[in-house]
Short mmCIF file of C-alpha atoms in Angstrom, two decimals:
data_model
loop_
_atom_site.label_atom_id
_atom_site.label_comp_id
_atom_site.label_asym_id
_atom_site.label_seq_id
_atom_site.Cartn_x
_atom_site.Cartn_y
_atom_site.Cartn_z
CA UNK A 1 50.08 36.51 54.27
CA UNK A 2 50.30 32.73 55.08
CA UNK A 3 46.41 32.35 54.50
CA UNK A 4 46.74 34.15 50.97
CA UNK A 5 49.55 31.88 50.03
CA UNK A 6 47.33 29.08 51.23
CA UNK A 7 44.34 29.94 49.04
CA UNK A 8 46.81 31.34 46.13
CA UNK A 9 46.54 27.76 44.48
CA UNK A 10 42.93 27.32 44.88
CA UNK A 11 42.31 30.98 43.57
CA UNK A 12 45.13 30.06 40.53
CA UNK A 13 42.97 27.34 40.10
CA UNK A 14 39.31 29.06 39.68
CA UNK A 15 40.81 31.67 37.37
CA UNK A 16 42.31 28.83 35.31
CA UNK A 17 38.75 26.99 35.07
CA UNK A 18 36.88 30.14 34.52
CA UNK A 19 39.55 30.98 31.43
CA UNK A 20 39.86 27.76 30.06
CA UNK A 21 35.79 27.75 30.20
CA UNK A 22 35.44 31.15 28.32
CA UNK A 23 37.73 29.91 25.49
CA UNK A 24 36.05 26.63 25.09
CA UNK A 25 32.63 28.18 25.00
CA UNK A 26 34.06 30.81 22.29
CA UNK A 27 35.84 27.72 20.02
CA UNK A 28 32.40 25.82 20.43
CA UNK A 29 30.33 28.84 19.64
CA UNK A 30 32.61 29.66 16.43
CA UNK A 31 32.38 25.94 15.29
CA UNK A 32 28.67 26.03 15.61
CA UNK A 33 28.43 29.36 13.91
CA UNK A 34 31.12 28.50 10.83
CA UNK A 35 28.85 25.22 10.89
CA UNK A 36 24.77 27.08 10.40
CA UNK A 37 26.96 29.80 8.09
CA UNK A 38 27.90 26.57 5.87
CA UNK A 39 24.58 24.98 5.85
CA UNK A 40 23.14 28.34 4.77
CA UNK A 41 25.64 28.90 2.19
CA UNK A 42 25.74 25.44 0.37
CA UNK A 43 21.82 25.90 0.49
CA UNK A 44 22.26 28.96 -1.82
CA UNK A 45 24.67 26.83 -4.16
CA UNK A 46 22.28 23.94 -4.27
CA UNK A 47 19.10 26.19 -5.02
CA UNK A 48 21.12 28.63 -7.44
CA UNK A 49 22.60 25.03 -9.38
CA UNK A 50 19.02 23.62 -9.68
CA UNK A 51 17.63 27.36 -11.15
CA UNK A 52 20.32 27.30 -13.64
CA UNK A 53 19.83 23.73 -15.00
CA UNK A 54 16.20 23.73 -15.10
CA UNK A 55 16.69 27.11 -17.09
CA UNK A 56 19.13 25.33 -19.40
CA UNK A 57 16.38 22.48 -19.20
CA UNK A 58 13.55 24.21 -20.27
CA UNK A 59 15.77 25.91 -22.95
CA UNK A 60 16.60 22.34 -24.11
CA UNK A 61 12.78 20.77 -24.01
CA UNK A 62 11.52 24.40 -25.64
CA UNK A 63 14.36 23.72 -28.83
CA UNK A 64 12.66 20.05 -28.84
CA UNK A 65 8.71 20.96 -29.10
CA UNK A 66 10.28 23.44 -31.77
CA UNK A 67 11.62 20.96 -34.12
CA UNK A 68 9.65 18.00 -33.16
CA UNK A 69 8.08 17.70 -36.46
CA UNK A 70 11.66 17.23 -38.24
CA UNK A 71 12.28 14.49 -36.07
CA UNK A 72 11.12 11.35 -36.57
CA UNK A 73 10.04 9.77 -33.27
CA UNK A 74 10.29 12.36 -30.83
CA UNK A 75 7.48 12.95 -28.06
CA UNK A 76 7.75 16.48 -27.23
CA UNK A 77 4.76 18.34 -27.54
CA UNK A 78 5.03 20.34 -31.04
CA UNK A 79 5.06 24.39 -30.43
CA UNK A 80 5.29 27.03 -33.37
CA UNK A 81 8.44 29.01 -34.02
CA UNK A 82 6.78 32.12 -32.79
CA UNK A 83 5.52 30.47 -29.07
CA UNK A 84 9.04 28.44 -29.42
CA UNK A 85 10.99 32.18 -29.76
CA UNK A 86 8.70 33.54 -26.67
CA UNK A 87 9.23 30.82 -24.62
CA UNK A 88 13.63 31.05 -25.69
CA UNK A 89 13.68 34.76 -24.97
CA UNK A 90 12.02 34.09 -21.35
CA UNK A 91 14.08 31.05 -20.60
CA UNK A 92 17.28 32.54 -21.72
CA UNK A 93 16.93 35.57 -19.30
CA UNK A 94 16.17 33.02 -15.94
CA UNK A 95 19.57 31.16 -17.15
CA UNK A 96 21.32 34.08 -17.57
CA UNK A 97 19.73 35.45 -13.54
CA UNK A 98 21.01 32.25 -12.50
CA UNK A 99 24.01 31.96 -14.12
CA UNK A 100 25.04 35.66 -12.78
CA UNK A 101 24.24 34.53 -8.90
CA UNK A 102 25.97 31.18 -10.16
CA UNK A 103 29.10 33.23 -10.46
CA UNK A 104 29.09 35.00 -7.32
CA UNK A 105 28.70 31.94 -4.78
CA UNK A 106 29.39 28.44 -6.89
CA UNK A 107 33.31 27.49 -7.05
CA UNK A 108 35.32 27.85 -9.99
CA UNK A 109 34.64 24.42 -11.23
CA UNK A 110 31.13 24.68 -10.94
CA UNK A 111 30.98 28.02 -13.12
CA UNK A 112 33.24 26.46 -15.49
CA UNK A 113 31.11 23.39 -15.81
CA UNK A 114 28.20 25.39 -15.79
CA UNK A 115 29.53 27.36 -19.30
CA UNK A 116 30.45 24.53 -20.81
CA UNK A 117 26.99 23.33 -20.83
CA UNK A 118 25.35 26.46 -21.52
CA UNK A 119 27.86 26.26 -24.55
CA UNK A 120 26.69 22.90 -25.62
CA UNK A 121 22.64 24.10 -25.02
CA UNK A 122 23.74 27.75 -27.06
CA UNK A 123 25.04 25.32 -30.48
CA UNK A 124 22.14 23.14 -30.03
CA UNK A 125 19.94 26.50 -30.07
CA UNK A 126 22.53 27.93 -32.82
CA UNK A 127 21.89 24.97 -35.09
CA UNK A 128 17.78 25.68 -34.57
CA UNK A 129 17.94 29.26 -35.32
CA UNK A 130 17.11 28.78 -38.54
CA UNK A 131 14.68 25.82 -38.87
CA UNK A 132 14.22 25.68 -42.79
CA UNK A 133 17.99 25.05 -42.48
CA UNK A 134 18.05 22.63 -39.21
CA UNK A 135 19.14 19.18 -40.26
CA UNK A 136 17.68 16.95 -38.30
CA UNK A 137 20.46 14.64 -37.47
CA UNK A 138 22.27 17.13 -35.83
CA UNK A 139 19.85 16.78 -32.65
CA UNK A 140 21.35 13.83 -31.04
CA UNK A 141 25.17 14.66 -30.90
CA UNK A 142 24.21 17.72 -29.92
CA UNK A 143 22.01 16.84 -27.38
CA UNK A 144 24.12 13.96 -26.28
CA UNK A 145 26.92 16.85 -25.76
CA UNK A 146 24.38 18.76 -23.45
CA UNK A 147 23.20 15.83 -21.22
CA UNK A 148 27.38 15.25 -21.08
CA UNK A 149 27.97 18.57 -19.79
CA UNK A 150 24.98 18.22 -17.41
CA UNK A 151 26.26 15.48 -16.01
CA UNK A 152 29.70 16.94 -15.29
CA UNK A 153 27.98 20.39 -13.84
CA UNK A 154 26.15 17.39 -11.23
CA UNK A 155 29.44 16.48 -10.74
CA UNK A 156 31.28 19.40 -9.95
CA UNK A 157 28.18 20.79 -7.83
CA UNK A 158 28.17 17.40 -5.44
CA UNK A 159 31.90 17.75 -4.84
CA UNK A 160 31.57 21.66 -3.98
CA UNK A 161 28.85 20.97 -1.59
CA UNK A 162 30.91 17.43 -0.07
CA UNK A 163 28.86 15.02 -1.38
CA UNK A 164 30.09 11.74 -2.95
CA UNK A 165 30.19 11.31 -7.21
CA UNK A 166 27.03 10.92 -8.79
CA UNK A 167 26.53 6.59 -9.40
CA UNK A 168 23.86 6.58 -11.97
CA UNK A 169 22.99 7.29 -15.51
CA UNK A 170 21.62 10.42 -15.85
CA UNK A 171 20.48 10.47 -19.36
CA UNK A 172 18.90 7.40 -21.55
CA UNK A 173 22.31 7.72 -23.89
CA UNK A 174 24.51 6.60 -21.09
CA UNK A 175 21.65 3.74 -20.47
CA UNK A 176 21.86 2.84 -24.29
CA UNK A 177 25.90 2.84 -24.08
CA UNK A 178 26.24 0.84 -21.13
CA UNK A 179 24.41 -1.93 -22.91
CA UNK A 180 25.77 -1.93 -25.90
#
């Protein structure tokens, strides 16, 4: 019995080590799982964030080519009502994909960010639904409004995924404003 009680410290010992080994290997596997899980996961928010603004982009570029010849000194490349209706219907159904899987993974201030500028790109398209009644000079505002929202949905998507607020201009209107 002496030689047990001898060893009984050493043996207390092991099983300690061997215990205290298991749970550390469990807390570091759980980190490093929680960790790839995370990576994954604000992937699927990054790549779901850039579908849905490129849709509302397109959307946006499409309403310009359409009404490019009621604005004086626009660029975009002019496109007929019919092409310009096509290309709407198409863009407005890989916004609306996006916005649905938009919904199901982005945070609540992302998907309210991301309405409120598919609100702003919807009056913008409102305004154009009827181009023999379009006034022209409702274009910037509204656009302005859009690039606003845009930059806010930027915003809200860096701070979901951890990532510091966005520095620079993101539109020419902020560059114009800044300078005077």
């Amino acid at each position: 019995m002496d030689a047990f009680l001898t060893q009984l410290p050493t043996l207390v010992g092991v099983v300690i080590g061997v215990v205290g080994t298991l749970v550390t290997t469990a807390a570091t596997d759980a980190a490093r799982w929680r960790r790839e899980q995370r990576v994954r996961f604000d992937k699927q928010v990054l790549d779901v964030s850039a579908e849905y603004v490129a849709s509302i982009r397109e959307i946006v570029q499409t309403l310009a080519s359409m009404t490019v010849h009621l604005r004086q000194g626009d660029k975009s490349p002019p496109l007929d009502a019919d092409e310009g209706h096509t290309r709407l219907q198409a863009a407005n159904y890989r916004r609306m994909l996006a916005w649905e899987s938009l919904c199901l993974i982005a945070d609540d201030d992302t998907v309210a960010t991301g309405g409120r500028m598919w609100h702003a790109t919807g009056n913008l398209e409102y305004k154009i639904r009827d181009l023999d009644r379009f006034d022209p000079a409702d274009w910037e505002p509204l656009d302005r409004e859009i690039r606003s929202q845009q930059k806010q949905f930027y915003q809200a998507v860096r701070r979901s995924l951890g990532i510091g607020p966005l520095a620079v201009p993101v539109s020419r209107y902020e560059h114009a404003s800044e300078t005077g």
